[in-house]
Short mmCIF file of C-alpha atoms and ligand atoms in Angstrom, two decimals:
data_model
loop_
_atom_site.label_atom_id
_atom_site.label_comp_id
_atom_site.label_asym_id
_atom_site.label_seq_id
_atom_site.Cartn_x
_atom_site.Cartn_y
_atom_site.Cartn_z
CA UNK A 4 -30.57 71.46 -53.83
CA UNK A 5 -28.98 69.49 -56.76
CA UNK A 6 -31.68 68.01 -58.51
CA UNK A 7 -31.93 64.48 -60.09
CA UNK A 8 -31.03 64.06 -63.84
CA UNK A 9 -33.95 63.30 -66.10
CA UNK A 10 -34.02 61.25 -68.78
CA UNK A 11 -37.27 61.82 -71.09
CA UNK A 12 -37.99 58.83 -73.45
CA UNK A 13 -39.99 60.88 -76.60
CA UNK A 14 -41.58 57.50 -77.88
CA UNK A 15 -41.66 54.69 -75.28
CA UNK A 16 -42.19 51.70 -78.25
CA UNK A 17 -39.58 49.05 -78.38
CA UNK A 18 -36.17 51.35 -78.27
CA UNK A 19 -37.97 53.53 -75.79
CA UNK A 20 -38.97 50.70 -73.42
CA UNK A 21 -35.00 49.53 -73.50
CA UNK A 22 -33.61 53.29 -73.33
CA UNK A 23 -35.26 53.51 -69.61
CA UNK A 24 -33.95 49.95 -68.70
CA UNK A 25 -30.78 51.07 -69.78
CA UNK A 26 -31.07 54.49 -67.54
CA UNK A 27 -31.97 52.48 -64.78
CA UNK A 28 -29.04 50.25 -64.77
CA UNK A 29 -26.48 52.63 -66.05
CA UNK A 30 -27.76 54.85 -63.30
CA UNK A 31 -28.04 57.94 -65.50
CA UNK A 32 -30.73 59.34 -63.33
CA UNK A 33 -34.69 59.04 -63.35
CA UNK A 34 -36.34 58.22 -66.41
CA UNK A 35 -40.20 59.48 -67.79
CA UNK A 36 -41.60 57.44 -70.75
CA UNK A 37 -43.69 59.63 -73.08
CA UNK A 38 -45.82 58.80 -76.10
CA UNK A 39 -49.16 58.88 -77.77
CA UNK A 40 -50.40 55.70 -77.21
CA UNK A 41 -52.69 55.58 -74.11
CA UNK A 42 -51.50 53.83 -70.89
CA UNK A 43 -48.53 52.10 -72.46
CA UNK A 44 -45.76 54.43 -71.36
CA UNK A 45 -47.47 54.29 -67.99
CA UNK A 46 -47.48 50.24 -68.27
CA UNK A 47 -43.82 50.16 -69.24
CA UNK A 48 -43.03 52.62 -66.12
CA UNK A 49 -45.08 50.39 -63.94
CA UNK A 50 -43.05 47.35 -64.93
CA UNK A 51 -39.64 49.31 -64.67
CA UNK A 52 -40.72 50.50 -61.29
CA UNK A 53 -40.68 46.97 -60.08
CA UNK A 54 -37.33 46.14 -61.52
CA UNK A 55 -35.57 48.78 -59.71
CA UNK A 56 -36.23 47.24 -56.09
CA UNK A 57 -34.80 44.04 -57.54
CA UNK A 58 -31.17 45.44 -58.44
CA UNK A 59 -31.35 48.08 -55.58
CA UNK A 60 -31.40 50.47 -58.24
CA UNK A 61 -32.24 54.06 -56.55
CA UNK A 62 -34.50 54.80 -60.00
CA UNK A 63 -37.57 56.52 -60.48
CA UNK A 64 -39.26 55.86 -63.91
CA UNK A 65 -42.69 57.30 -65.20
CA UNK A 66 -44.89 56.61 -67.91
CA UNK A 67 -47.00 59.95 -69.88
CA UNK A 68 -48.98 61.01 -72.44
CA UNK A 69 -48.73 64.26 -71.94
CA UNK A 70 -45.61 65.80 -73.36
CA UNK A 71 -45.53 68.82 -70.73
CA UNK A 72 -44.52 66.14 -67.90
CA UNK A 73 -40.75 66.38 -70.00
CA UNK A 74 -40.61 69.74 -68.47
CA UNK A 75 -37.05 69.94 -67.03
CA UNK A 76 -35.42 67.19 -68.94
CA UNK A 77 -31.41 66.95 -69.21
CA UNK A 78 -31.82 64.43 -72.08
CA UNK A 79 -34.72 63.86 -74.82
CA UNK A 80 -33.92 61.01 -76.95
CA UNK A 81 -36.45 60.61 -79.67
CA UNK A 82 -37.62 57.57 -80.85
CA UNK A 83 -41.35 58.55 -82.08
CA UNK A 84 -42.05 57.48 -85.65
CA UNK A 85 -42.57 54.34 -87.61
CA UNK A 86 -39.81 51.57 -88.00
CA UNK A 87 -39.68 50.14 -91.26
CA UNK A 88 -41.58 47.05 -92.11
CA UNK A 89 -39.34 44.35 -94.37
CA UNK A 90 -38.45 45.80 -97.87
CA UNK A 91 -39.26 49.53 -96.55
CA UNK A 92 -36.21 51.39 -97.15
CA UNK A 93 -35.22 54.23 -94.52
CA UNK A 94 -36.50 56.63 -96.58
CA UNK A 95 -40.09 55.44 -97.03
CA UNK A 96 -40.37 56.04 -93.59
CA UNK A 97 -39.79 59.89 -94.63
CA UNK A 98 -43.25 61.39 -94.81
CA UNK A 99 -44.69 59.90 -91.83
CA UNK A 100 -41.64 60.44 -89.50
CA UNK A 101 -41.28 64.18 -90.65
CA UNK A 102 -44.72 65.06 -89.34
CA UNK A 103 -44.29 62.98 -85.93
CA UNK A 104 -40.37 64.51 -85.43
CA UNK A 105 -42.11 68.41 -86.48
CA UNK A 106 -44.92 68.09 -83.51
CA UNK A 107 -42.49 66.26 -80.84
CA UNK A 108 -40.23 68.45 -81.76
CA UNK A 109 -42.26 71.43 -80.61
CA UNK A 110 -43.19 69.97 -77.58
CA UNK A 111 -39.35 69.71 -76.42
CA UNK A 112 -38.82 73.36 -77.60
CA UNK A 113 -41.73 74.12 -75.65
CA UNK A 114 -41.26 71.77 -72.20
CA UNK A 115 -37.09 70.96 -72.09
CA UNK A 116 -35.89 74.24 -74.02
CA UNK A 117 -32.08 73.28 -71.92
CA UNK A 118 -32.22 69.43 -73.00
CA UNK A 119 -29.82 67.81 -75.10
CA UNK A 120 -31.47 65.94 -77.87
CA UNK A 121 -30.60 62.71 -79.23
CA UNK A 122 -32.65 61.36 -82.48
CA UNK A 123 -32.67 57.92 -83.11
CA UNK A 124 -35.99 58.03 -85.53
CA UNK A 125 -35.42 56.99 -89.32
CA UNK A 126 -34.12 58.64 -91.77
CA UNK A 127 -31.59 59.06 -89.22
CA UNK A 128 -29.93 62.24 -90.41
CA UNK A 129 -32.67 64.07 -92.06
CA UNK A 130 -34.52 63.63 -88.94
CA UNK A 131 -31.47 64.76 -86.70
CA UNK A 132 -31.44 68.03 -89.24
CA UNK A 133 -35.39 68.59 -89.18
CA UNK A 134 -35.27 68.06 -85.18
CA UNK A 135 -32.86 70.75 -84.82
CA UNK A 136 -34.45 73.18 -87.38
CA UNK A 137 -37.83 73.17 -85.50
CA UNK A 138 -36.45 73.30 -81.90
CA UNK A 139 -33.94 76.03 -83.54
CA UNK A 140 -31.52 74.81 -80.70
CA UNK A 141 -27.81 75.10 -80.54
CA UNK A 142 -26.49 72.34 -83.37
CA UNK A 143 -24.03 71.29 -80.77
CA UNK A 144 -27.30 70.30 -78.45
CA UNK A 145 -29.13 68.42 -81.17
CA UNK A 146 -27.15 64.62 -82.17
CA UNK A 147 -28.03 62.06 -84.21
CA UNK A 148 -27.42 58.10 -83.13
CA UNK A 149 -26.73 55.99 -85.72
CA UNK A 150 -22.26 55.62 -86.06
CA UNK A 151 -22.50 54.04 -82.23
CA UNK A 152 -24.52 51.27 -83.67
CA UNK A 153 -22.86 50.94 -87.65
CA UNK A 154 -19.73 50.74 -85.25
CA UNK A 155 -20.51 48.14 -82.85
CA UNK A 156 -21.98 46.30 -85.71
CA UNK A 157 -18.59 46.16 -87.18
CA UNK A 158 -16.97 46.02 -84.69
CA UNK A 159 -18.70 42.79 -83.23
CA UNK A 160 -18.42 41.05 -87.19
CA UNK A 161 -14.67 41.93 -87.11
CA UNK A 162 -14.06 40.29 -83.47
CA UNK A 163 -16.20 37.13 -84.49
CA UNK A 164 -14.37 36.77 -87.44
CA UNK A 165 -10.78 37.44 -85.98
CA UNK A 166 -11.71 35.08 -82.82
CA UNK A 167 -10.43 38.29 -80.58
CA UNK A 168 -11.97 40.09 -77.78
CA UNK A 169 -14.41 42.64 -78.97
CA UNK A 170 -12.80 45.37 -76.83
CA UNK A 171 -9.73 44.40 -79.24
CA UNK A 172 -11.37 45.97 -81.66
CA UNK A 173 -11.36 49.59 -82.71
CA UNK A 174 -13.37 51.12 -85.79
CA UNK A 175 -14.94 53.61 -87.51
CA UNK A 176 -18.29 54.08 -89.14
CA UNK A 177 -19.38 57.34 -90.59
CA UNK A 178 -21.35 58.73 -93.44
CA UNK A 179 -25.19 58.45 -93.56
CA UNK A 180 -27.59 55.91 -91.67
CA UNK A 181 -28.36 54.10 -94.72
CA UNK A 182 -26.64 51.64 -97.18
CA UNK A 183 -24.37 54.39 -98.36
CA UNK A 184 -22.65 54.01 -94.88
CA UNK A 185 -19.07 54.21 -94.76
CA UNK A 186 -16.81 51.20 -92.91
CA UNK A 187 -13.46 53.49 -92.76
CA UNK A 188 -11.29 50.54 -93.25
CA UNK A 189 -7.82 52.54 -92.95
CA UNK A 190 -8.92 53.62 -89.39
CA UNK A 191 -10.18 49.85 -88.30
CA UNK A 192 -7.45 48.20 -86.40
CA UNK A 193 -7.27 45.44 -83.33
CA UNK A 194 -5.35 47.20 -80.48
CA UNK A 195 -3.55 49.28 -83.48
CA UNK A 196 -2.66 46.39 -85.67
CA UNK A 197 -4.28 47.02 -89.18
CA UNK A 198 -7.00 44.93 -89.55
CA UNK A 199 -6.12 43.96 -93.14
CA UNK A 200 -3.01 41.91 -91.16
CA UNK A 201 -5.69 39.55 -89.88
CA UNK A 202 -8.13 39.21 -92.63
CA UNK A 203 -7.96 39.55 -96.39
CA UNK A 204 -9.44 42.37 -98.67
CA UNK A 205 -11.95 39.84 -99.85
CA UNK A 206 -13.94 38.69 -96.76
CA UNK A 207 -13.50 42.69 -95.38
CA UNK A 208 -15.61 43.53 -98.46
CA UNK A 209 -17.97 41.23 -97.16
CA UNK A 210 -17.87 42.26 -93.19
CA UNK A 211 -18.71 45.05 -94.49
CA UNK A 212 -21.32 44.50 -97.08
CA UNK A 213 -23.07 42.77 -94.22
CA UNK A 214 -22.40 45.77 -91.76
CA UNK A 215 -24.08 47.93 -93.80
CA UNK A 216 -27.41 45.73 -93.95
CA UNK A 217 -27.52 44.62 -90.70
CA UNK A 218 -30.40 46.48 -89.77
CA UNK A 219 -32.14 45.16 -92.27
CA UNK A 220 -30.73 41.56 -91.97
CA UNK A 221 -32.71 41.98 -88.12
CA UNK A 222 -35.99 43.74 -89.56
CA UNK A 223 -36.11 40.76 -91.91
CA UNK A 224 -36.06 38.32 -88.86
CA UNK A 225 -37.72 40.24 -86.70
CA UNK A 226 -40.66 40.55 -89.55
CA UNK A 227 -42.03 42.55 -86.92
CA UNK A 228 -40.10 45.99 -86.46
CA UNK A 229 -35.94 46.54 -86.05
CA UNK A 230 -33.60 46.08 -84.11
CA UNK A 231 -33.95 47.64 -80.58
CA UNK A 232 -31.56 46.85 -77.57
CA UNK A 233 -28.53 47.98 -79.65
CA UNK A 234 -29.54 51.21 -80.58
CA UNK A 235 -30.93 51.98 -77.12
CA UNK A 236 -27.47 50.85 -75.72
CA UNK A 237 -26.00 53.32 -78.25
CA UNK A 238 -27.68 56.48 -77.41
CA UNK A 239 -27.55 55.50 -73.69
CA UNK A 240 -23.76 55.65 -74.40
CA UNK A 241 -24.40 59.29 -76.01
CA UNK A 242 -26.52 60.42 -72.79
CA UNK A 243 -23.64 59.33 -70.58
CA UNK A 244 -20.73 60.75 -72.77
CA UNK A 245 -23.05 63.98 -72.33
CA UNK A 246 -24.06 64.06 -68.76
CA UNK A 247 -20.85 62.96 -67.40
CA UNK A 248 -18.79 64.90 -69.62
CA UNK A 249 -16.51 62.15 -70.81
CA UNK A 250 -15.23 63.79 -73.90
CA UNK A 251 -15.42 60.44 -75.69
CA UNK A 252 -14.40 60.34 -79.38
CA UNK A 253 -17.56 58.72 -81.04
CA UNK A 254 -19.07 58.54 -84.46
CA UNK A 255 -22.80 60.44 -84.60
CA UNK A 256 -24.70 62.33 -86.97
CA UNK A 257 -23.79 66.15 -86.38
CA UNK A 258 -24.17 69.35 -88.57
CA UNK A 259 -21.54 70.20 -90.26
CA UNK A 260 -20.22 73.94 -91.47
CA UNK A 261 -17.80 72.84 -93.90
CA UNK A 262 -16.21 69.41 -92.35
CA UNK A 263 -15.36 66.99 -94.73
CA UNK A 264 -16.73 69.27 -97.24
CA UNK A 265 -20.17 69.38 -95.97
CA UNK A 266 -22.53 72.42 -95.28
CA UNK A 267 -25.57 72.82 -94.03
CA UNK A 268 -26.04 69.13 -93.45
CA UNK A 269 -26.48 66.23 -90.94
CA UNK A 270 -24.23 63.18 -91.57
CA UNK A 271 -22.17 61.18 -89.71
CA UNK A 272 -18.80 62.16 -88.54
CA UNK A 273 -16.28 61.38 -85.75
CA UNK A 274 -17.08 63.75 -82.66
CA UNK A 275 -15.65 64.84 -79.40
CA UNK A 276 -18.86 64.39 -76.89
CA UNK A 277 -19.25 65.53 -73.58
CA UNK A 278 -20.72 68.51 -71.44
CA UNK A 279 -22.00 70.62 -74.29
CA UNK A 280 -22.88 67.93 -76.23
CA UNK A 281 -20.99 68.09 -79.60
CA UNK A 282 -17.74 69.52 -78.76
CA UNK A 283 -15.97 69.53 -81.86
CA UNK A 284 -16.02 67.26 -85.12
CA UNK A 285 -13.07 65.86 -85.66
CA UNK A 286 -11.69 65.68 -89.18
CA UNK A 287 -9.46 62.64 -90.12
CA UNK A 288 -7.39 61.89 -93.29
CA UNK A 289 -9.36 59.50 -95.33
CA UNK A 290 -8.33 57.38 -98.50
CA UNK A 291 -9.13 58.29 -102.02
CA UNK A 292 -11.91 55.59 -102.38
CA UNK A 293 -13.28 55.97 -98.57
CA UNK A 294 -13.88 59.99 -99.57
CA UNK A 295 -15.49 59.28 -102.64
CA UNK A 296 -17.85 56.84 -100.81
CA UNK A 297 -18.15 59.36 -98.08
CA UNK A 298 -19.74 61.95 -100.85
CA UNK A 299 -21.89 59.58 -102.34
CA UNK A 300 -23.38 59.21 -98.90
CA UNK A 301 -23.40 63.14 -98.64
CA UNK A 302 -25.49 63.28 -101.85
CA UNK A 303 -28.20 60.37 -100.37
CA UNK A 304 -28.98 61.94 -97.50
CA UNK A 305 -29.00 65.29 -99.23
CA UNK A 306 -31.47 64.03 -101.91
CA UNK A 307 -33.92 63.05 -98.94
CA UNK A 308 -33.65 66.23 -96.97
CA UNK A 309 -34.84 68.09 -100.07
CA UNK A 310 -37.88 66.27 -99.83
CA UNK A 311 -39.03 67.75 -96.64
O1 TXD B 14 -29.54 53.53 -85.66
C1 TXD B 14 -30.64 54.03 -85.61
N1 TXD B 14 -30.79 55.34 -85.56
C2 TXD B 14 -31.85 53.18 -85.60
C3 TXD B 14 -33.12 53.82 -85.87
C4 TXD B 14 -31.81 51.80 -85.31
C5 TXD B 14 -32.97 51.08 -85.19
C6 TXD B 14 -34.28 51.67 -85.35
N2 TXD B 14 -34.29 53.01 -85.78
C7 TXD B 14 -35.54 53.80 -85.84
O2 TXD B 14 -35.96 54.11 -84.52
C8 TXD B 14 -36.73 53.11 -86.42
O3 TXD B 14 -36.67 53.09 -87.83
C9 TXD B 14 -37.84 53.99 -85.90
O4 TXD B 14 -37.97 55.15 -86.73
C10 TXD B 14 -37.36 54.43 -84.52
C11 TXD B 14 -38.06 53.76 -83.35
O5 TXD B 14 -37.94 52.38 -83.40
P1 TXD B 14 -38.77 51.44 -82.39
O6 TXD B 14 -38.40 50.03 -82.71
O7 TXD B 14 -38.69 51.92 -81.00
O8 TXD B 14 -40.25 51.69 -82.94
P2 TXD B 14 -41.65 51.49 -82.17
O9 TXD B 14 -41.59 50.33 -81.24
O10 TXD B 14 -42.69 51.50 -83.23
O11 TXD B 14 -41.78 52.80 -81.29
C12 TXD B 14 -42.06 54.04 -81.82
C13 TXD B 14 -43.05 54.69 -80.88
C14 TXD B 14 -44.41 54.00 -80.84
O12 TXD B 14 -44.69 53.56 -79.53
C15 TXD B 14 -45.38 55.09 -81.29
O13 TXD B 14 -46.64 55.04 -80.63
C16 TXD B 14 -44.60 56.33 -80.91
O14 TXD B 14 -43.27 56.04 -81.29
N3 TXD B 14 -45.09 57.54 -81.54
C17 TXD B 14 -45.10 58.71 -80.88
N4 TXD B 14 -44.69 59.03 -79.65
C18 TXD B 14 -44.83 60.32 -79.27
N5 TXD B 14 -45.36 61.28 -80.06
C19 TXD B 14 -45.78 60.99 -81.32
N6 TXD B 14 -46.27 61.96 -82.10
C20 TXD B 14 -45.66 59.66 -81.77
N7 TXD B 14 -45.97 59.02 -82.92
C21 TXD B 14 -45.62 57.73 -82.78
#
């Protein structure tokens, strides 16, 4: 019998909570909500449950503290950590994350040893690299989320300011999660048209200025945690790329042997996902000034990872 795809939420907090909406409505198969905190998952669940009737959605959603109920998962996406309080950088959240990410991390080894894993905890791509090194799964099984987001975030400042359609709109974000992204302007274009034809050099420095704070432009209104029905909506995207083996060309953080002249490292790149999760990194020509903000990204996420 074909079973169901399942859909384990590793941290059910505010991401979490939105990641099973999402794989409710997206009907990506049945979701289970697992985290530390005592009846909350099961709360959320209970809640979800009740949605599903609503939109005839045939979804079946539960709520855990015990990480064994995983067991069988197509798709972990972790969550579990600390988001960063206003003026905490990413990497404050370091320490603390590291130790959450090292014991979920055994736990997925241990209960979904078959999963695809998606990380979406902070420092992004230190955690995508310590998540992989502890489960000691395949690097093509083992993503970071983080260019979906950067992307849509420019993408949806670009539209605004052109007055276009957002599906108009096609761009590239890659380096680290952090303010050393990278906005690859020479690869940003609406429907192929250059997007320096529409808007001057000037006010694309500051799209992009604003792009790369604009987490931290939400986690100062929020004052109470970041942003969280994007970046669920971004992973979802990754799951779905993933189980349906769409072969989508998307920006995530992915180990690379040598790409870009990188080794041994998570960062951001442009990837072909789809049924074996990273199916090859694609390398693109880049300008003179976009590579040399591309390595100074390198170095800050290489500078954290040494702290671990
Ligand atoms: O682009 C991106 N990658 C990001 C990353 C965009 C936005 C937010 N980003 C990061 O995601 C953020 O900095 C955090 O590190 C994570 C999760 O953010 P979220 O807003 O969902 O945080 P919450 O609401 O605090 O949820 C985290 C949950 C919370 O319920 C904890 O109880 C739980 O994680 N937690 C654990 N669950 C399971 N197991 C363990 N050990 C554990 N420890 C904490």
């Amino acid at each position: 019998m074909k079973k169901r795809n399942k859909i384990a939420m590793i941290g059910s907090g505010q991401i979490g909570g939105i990641l099973a909406l999402l794989t409710g409505i997206r009907k990506l198969g049945d979701a289970v909500l697992f985290d530390v905190v005592e009846d909350m998952p099961q709360g959320k669940a209970l809640d979800l449950s009740h949605l599903a009737p609503v939109f005839d959605l045939d979804f079946r959603v539960s709520g855990t503290n015990n990480i064994a109920d995983i067991a069988g998962a197509d798709v972990c996406i972790v969550t579990s950590g600390v988001p960063r309080k206003p003026g905490m950088s990413r990497d404050d959240l370091i320490k603390i994350n590291a130790d959450i990410i090292r014991s979920v991390g055994e736990g997925i080894k241990e209960h979904a040893p078959d999963s695809l894993v998606i990380v979406i905890t902070n420092p992004l791509d230190v955690m995508a690299y310590l998540m992989q090194k502890v489960t000691g799964f395949d690097h093509r099984k083992v993503l970071g989320m983080a260019g979906v987001l950067d992307t849509a975030r420019y993408r949806s400042f670009l539209a605004e300011e052109m007055n276009v359609s957002i599906s108009s709109i096609s761009a590239f974000v890659l380096g680290g999660h952090g303010d050393t992204m990278v906005p690859v302007r020479s690869y940003t274009t609406c429907n192929g048209v250059p997007v320096e034809k529409f808007i001057s050099a000037e006010r694309l420095d500051a799209i992009e200025k604003r792009v790369r704070g604009a987490g931290g432009e939400i986690v100062n209104l929020l004052k109470t945690g970041s942003a969280f029905c994007s970046p669920a909506a971004s992973a979802i995207l990754m799951a779905e790329c993933y189980l349906q083996n769409k072969r989508k060309l998307l920006p995530a953080s992915a180990y690379c042997q040598g790409e870009y002249g990188v080794d041994g490292l998570y960062i951001g790149v442009p990837i072909i996902m789809g049924g074996n999760g990273l199916e090859e990194i694609v390398e693109i020509e880049l300008s003179d000034n976009e590579k040399q903000q591309l390595n100074k990204s390198v170095e800050a996420v290489r500078s954290v990872v040494s702290e671990l």
